[in-house]
PDB file of N, CA, C and O in Angstrom:
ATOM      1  N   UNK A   1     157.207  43.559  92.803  1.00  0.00           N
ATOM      2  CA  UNK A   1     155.838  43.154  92.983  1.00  0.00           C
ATOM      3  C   UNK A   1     155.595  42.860  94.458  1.00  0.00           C
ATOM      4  O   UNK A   1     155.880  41.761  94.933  1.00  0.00           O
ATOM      5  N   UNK A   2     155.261  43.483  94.915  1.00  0.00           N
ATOM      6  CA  UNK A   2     154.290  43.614  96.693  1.00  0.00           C
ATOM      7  C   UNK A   2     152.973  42.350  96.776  1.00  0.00           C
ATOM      8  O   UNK A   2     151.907  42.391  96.163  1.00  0.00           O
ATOM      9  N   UNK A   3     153.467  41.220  97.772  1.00  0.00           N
ATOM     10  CA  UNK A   3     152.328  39.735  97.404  1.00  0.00           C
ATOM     11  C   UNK A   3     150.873  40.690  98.006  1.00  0.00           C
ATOM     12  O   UNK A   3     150.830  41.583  98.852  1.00  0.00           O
ATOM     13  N   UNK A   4     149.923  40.150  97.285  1.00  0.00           N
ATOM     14  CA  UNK A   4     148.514  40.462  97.634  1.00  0.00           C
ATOM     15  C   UNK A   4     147.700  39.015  97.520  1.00  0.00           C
ATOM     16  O   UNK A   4     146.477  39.153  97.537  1.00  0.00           O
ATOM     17  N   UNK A   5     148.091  37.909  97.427  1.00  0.00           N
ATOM     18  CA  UNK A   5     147.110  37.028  98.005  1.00  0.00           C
ATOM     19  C   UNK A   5     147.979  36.507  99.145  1.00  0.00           C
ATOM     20  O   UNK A   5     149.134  36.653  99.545  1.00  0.00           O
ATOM     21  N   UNK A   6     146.509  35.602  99.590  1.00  0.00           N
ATOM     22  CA  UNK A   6     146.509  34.776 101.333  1.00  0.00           C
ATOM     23  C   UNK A   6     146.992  33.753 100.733  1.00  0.00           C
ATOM     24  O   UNK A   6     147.169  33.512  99.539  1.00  0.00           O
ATOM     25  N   UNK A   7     147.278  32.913 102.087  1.00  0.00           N
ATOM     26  CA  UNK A   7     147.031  31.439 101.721  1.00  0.00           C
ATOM     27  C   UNK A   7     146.210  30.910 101.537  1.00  0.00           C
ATOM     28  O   UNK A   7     146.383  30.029 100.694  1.00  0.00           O
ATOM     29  N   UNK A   8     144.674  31.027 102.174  1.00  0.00           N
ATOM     30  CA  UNK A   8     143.588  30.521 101.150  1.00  0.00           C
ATOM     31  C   UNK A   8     143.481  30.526 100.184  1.00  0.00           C
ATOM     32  O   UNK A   8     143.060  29.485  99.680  1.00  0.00           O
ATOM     33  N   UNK A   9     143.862  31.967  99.080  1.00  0.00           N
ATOM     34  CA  UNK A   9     143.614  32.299  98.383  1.00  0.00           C
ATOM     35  C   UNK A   9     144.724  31.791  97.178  1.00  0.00           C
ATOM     36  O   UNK A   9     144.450  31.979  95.993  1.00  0.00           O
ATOM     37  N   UNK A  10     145.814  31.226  97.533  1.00  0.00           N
ATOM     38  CA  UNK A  10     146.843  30.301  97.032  1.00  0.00           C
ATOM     39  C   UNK A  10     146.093  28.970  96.889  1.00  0.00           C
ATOM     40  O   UNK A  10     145.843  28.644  95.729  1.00  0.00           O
ATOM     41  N   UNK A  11     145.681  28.122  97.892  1.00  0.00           N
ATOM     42  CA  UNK A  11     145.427  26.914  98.125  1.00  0.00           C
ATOM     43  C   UNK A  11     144.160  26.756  96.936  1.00  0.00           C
ATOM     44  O   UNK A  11     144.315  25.936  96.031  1.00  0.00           O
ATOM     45  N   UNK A  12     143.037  27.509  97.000  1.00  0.00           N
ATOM     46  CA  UNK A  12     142.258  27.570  96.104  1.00  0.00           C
ATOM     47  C   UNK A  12     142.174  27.570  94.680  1.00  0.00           C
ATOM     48  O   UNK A  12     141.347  26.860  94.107  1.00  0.00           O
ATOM     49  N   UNK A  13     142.988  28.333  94.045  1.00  0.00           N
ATOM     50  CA  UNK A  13     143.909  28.461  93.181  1.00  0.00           C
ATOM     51  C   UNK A  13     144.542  27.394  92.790  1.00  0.00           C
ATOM     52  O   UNK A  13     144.218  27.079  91.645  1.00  0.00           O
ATOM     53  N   UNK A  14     145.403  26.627  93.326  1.00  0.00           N
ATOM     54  CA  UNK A  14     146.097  25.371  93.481  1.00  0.00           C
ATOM     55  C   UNK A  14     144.984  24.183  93.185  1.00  0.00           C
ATOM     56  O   UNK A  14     144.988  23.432  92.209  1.00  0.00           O
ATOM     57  N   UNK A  15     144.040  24.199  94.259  1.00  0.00           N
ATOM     58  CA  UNK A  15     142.676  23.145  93.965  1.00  0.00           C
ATOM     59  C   UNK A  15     142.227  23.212  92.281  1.00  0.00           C
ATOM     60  O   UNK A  15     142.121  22.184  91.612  1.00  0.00           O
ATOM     61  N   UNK A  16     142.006  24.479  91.769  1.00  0.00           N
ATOM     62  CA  UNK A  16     141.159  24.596  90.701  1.00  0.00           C
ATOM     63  C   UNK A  16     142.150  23.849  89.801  1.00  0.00           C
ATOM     64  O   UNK A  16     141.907  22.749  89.305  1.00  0.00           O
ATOM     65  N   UNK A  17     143.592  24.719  89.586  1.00  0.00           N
ATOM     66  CA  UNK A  17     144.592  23.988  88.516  1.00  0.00           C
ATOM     67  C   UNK A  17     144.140  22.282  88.803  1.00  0.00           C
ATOM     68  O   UNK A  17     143.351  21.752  88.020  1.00  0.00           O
ATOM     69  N   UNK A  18     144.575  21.686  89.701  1.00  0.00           N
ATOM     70  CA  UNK A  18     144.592  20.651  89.898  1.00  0.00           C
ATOM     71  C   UNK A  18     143.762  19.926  89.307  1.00  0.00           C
ATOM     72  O   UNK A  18     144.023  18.988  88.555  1.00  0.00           O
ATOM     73  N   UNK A  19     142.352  20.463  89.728  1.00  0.00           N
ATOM     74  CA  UNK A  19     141.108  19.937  89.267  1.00  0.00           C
ATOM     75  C   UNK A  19     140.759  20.328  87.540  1.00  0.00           C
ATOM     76  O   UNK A  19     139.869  19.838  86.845  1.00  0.00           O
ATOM     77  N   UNK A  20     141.324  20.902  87.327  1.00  0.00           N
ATOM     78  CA  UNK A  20     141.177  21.447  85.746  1.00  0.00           C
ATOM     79  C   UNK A  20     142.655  20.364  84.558  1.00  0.00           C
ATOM     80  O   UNK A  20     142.709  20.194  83.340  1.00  0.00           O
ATOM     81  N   UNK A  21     143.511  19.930  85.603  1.00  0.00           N
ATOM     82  CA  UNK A  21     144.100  19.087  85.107  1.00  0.00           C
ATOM     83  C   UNK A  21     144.357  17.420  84.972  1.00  0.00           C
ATOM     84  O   UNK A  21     145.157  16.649  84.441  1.00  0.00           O
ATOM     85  N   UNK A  22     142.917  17.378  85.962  1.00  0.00           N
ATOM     86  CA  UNK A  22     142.624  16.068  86.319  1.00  0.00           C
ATOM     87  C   UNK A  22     141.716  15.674  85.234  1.00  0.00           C
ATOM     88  O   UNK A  22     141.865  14.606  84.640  1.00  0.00           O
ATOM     89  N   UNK A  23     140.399  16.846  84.851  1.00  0.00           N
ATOM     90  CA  UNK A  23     139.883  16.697  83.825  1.00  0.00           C
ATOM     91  C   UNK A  23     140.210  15.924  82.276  1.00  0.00           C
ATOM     92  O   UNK A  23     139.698  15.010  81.630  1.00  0.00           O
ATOM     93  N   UNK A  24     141.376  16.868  82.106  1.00  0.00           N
ATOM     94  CA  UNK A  24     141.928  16.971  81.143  1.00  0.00           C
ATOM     95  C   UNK A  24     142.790  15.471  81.077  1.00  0.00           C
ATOM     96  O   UNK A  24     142.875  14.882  80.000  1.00  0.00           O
ATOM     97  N   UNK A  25     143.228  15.083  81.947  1.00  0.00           N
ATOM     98  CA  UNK A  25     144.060  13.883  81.926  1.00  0.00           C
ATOM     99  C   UNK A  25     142.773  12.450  81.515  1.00  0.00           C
ATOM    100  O   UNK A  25     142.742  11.523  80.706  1.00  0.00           O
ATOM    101  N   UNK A  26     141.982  12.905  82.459  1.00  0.00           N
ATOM    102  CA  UNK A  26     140.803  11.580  82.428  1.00  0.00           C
ATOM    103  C   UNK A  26     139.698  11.856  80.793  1.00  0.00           C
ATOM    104  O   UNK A  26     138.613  11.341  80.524  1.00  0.00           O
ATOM    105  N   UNK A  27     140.416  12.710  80.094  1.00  0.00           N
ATOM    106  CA  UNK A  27     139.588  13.156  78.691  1.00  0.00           C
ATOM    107  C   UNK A  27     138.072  13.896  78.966  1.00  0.00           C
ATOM    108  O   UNK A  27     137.583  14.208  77.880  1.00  0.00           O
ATOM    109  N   UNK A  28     137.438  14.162  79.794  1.00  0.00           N
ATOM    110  CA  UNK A  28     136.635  14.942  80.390  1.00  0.00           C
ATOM    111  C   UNK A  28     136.408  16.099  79.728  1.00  0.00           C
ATOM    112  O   UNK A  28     135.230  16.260  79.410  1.00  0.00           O
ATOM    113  N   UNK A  29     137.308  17.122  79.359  1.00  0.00           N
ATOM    114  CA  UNK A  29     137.529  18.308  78.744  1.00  0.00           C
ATOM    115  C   UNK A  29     138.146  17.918  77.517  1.00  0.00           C
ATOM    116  O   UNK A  29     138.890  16.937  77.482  1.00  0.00           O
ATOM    117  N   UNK A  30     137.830  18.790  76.244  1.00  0.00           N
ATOM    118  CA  UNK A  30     139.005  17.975  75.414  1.00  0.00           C
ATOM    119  C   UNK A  30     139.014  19.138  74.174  1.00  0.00           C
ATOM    120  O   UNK A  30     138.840  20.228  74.718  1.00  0.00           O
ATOM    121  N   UNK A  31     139.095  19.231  73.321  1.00  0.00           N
ATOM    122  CA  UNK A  31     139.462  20.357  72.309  1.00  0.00           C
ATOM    123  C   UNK A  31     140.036  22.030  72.774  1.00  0.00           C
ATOM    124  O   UNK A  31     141.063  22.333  73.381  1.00  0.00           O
ATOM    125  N   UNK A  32     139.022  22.854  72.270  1.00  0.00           N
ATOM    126  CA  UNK A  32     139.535  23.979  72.489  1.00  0.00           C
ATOM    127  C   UNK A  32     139.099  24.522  74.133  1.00  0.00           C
ATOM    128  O   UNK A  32     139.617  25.469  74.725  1.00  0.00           O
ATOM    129  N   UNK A  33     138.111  23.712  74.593  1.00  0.00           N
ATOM    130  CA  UNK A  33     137.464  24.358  75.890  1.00  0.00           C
ATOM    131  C   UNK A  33     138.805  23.587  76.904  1.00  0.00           C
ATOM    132  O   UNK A  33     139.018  24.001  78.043  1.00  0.00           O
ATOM    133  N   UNK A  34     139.456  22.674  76.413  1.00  0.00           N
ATOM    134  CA  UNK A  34     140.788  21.725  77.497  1.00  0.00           C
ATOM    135  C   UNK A  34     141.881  22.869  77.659  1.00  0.00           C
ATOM    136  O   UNK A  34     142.498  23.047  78.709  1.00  0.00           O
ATOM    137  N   UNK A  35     142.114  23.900  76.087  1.00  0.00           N
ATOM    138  CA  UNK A  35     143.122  24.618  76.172  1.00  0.00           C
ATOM    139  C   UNK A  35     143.042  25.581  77.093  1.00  0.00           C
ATOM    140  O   UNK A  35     143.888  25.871  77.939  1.00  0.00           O
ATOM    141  N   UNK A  36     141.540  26.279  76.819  1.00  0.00           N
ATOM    142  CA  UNK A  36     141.718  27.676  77.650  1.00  0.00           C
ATOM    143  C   UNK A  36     141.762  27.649  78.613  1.00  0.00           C
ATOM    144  O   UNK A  36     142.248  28.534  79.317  1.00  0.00           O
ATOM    145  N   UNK A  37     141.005  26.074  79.191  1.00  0.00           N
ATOM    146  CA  UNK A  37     140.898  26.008  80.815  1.00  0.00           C
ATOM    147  C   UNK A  37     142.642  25.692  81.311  1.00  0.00           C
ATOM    148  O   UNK A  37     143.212  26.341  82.188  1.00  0.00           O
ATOM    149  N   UNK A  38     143.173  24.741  80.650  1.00  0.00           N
ATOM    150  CA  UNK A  38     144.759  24.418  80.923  1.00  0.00           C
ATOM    151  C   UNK A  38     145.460  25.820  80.558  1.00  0.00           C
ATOM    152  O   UNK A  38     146.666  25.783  80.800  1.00  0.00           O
ATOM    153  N   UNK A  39     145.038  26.970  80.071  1.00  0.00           N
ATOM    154  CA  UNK A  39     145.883  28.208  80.203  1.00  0.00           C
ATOM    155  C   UNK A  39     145.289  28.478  81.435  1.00  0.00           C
ATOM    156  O   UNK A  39     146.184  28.457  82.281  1.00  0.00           O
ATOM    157  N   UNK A  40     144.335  28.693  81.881  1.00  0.00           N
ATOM    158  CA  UNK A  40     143.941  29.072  82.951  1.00  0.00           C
ATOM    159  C   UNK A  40     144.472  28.721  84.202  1.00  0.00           C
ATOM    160  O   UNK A  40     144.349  29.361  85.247  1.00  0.00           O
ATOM    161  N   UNK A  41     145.037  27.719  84.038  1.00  0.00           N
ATOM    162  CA  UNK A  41     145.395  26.760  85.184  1.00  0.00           C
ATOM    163  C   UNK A  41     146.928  26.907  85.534  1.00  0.00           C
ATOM    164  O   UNK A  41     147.405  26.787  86.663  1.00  0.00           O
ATOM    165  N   UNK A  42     147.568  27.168  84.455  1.00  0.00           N
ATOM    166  CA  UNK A  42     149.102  27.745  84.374  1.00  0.00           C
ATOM    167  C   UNK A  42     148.782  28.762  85.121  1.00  0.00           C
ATOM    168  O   UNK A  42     149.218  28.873  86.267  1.00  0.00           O
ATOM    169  N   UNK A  43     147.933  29.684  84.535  1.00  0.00           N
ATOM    170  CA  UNK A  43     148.039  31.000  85.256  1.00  0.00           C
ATOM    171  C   UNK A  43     147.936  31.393  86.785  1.00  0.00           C
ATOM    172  O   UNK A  43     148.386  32.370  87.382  1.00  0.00           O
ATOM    173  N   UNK A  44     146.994  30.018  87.341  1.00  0.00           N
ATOM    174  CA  UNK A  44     146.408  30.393  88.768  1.00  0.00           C
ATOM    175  C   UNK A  44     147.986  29.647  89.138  1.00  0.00           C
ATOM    176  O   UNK A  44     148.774  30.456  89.628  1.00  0.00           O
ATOM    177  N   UNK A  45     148.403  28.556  89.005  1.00  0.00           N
ATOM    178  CA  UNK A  45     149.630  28.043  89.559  1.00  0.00           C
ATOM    179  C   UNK A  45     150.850  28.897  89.503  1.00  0.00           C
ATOM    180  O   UNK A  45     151.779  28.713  90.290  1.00  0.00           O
ATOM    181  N   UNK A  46     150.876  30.154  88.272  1.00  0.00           N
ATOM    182  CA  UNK A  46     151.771  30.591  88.123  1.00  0.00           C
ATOM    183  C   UNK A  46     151.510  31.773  89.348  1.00  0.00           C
ATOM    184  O   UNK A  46     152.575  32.127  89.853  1.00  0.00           O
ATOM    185  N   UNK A  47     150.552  32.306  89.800  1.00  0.00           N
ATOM    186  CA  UNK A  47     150.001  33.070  90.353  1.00  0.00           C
ATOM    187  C   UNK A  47     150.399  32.845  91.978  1.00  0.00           C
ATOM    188  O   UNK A  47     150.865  33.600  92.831  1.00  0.00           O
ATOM    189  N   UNK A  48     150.006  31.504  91.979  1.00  0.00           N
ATOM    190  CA  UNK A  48     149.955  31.615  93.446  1.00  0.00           C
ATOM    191  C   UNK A  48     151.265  31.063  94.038  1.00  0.00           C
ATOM    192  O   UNK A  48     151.425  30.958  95.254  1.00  0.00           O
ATOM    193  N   UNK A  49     152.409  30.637  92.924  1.00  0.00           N
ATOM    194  CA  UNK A  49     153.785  30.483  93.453  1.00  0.00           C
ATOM    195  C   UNK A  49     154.288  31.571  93.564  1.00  0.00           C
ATOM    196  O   UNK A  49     155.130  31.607  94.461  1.00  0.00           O
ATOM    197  N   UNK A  50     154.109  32.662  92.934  1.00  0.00           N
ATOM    198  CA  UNK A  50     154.258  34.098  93.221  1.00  0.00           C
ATOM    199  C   UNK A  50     153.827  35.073  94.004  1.00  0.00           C
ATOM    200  O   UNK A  50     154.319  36.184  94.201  1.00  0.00           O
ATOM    201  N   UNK A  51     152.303  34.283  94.697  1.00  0.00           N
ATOM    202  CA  UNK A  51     151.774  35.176  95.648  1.00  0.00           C
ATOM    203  C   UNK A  51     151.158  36.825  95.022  1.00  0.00           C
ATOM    204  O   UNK A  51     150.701  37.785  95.643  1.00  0.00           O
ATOM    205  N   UNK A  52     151.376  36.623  93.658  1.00  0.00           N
ATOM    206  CA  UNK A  52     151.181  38.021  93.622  1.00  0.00           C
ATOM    207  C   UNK A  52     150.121  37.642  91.983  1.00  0.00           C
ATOM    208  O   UNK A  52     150.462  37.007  90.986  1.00  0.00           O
ATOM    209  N   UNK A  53     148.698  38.394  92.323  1.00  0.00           N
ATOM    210  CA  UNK A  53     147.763  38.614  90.997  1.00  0.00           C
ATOM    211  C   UNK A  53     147.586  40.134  90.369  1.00  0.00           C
ATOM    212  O   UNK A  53     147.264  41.079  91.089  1.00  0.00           O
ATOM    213  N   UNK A  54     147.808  40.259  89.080  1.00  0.00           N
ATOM    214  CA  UNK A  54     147.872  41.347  88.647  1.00  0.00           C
ATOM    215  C   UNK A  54     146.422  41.938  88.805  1.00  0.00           C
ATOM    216  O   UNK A  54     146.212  43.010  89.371  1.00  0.00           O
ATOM    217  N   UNK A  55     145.433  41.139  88.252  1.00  0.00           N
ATOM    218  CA  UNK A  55     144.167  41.712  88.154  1.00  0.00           C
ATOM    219  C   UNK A  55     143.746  42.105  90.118  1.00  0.00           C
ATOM    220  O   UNK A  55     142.781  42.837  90.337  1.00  0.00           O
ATOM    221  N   UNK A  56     144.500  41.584  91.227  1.00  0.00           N
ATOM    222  CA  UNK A  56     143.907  42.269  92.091  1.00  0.00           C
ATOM    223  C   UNK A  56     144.249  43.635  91.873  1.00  0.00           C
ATOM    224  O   UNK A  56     143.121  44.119  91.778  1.00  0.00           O
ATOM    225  N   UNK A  57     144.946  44.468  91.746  1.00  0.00           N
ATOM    226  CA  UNK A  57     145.888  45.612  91.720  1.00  0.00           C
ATOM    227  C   UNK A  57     145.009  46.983  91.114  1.00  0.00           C
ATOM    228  O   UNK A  57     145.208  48.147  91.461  1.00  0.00           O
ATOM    229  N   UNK A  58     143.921  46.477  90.051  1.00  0.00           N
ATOM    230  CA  UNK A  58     143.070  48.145  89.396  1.00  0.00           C
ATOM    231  C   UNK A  58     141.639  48.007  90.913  1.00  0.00           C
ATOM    232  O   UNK A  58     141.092  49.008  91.378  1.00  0.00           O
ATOM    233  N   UNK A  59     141.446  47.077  91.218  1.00  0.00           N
ATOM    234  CA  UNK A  59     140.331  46.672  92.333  1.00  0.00           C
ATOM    235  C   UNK A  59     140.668  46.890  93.492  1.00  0.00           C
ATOM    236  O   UNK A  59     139.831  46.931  94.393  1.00  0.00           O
ATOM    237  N   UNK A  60     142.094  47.091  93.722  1.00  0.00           N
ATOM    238  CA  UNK A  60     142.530  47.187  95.398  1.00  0.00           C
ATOM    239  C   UNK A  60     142.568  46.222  96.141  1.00  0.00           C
ATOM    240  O   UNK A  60     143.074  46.384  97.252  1.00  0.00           O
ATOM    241  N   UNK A  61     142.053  44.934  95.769  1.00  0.00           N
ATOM    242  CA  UNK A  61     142.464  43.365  96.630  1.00  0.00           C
ATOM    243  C   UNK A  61     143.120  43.113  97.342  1.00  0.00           C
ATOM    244  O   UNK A  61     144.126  43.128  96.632  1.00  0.00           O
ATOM    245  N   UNK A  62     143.536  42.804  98.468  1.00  0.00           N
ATOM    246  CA  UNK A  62     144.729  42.371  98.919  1.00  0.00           C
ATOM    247  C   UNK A  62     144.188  40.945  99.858  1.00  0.00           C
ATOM    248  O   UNK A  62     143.296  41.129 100.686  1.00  0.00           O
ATOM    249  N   UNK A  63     144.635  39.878  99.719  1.00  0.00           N
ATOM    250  CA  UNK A  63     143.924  38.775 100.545  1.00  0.00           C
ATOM    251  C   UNK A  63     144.857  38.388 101.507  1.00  0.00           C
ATOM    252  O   UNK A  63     144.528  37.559 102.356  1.00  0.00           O
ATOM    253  N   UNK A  64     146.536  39.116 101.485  1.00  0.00           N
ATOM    254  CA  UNK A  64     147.148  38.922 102.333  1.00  0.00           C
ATOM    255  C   UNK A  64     147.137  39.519 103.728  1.00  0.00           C
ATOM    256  O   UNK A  64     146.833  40.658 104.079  1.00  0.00           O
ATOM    257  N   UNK A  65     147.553  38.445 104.457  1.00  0.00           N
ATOM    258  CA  UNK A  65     147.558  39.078 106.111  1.00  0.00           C
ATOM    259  C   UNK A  65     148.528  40.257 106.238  1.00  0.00           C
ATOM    260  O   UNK A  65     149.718  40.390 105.955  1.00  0.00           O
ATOM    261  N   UNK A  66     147.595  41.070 106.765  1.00  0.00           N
ATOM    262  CA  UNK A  66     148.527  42.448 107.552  1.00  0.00           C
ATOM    263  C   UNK A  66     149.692  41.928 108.495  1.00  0.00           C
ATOM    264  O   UNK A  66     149.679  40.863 109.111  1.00  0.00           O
ATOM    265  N   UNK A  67     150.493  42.680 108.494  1.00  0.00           N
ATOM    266  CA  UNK A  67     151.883  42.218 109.295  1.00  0.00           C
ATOM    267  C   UNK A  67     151.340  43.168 110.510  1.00  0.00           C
ATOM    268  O   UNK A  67     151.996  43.281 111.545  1.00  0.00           O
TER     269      UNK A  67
END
Protein backbone atom coordinates (compact mmCIF):
# COMPACT_ATOMS: atom_id res chain seq x y z
CA UNK A 1 0.00 0.00 0.00
CA UNK A 2 1.68 3.41 -1.39
CA UNK A 3 0.56 6.36 1.69
CA UNK A 4 -1.82 8.90 -0.04
CA UNK A 5 -2.78 11.11 2.81
CA UNK A 6 -0.94 14.40 4.31
CA UNK A 7 -0.56 15.28 7.57
CA UNK A 8 -3.40 17.51 7.63
CA UNK A 9 -5.25 15.12 6.34
CA UNK A 10 -4.18 12.59 9.29
CA UNK A 11 -4.62 15.28 11.99
CA UNK A 12 -8.20 15.89 10.83
CA UNK A 13 -9.13 12.55 10.84
CA UNK A 14 -7.65 12.16 14.32
CA UNK A 15 -9.81 15.46 15.47
CA UNK A 16 -13.10 13.88 14.16
CA UNK A 17 -12.40 10.25 15.97
CA UNK A 18 -11.65 12.15 18.95
CA UNK A 19 -14.54 14.31 18.80
CA UNK A 20 -16.94 11.46 17.90
CA UNK A 21 -15.59 9.73 21.01
CA UNK A 22 -15.95 12.43 23.32
CA UNK A 23 -19.58 12.44 22.37
CA UNK A 24 -20.11 9.17 23.04
CA UNK A 25 -18.33 9.14 26.43
CA UNK A 26 -20.36 12.37 27.69
CA UNK A 27 -23.79 10.23 26.42
CA UNK A 28 -24.43 12.86 23.69
CA UNK A 29 -24.76 10.17 20.95
CA UNK A 30 -26.20 7.02 22.15
CA UNK A 31 -27.96 3.93 20.45
CA UNK A 32 -27.50 2.95 16.99
CA UNK A 33 -26.41 6.53 15.58
CA UNK A 34 -23.18 6.11 18.74
CA UNK A 35 -22.32 2.79 16.79
CA UNK A 36 -21.97 3.85 13.28
CA UNK A 37 -20.36 7.02 14.20
CA UNK A 38 -17.77 4.92 16.71
CA UNK A 39 -17.23 2.57 13.50
CA UNK A 40 -16.49 5.48 11.76
CA UNK A 41 -14.06 6.66 14.02
CA UNK A 42 -12.04 3.30 14.18
CA UNK A 43 -11.87 3.67 10.67
CA UNK A 44 -10.48 7.32 10.30
CA UNK A 45 -7.89 6.34 13.28
CA UNK A 46 -7.27 3.17 11.62
CA UNK A 47 -6.67 5.15 8.46
CA UNK A 48 -4.57 7.68 9.39
CA UNK A 49 -2.03 5.41 11.47
CA UNK A 50 -1.60 3.87 8.18
CA UNK A 51 -1.45 6.88 6.15
CA UNK A 52 -3.11 5.10 3.57
CA UNK A 53 -7.30 5.50 2.49
CA UNK A 54 -8.73 3.05 0.26
CA UNK A 55 -11.59 5.14 -0.99
CA UNK A 56 -8.86 7.80 -2.17
CA UNK A 57 -7.52 5.22 -4.78
CA UNK A 58 -10.94 4.85 -7.60
CA UNK A 59 -10.78 9.11 -7.34
CA UNK A 60 -7.02 9.52 -7.70
CA UNK A 61 -6.46 11.50 -4.26
CA UNK A 62 -3.33 11.79 -3.05
CA UNK A 63 -2.97 14.47 -0.07
CA UNK A 64 0.54 13.43 0.38
CA UNK A 65 3.58 15.64 -0.21
CA UNK A 66 5.55 14.97 -3.38
CA UNK A 67 9.09 13.92 -2.54
Amino acid sequence: MKKNMGSADKGIRIVIALVIAALYYFNVIEGMLAYVLMAFALIFLLTSFISFCPLYLPFGINTCKKK
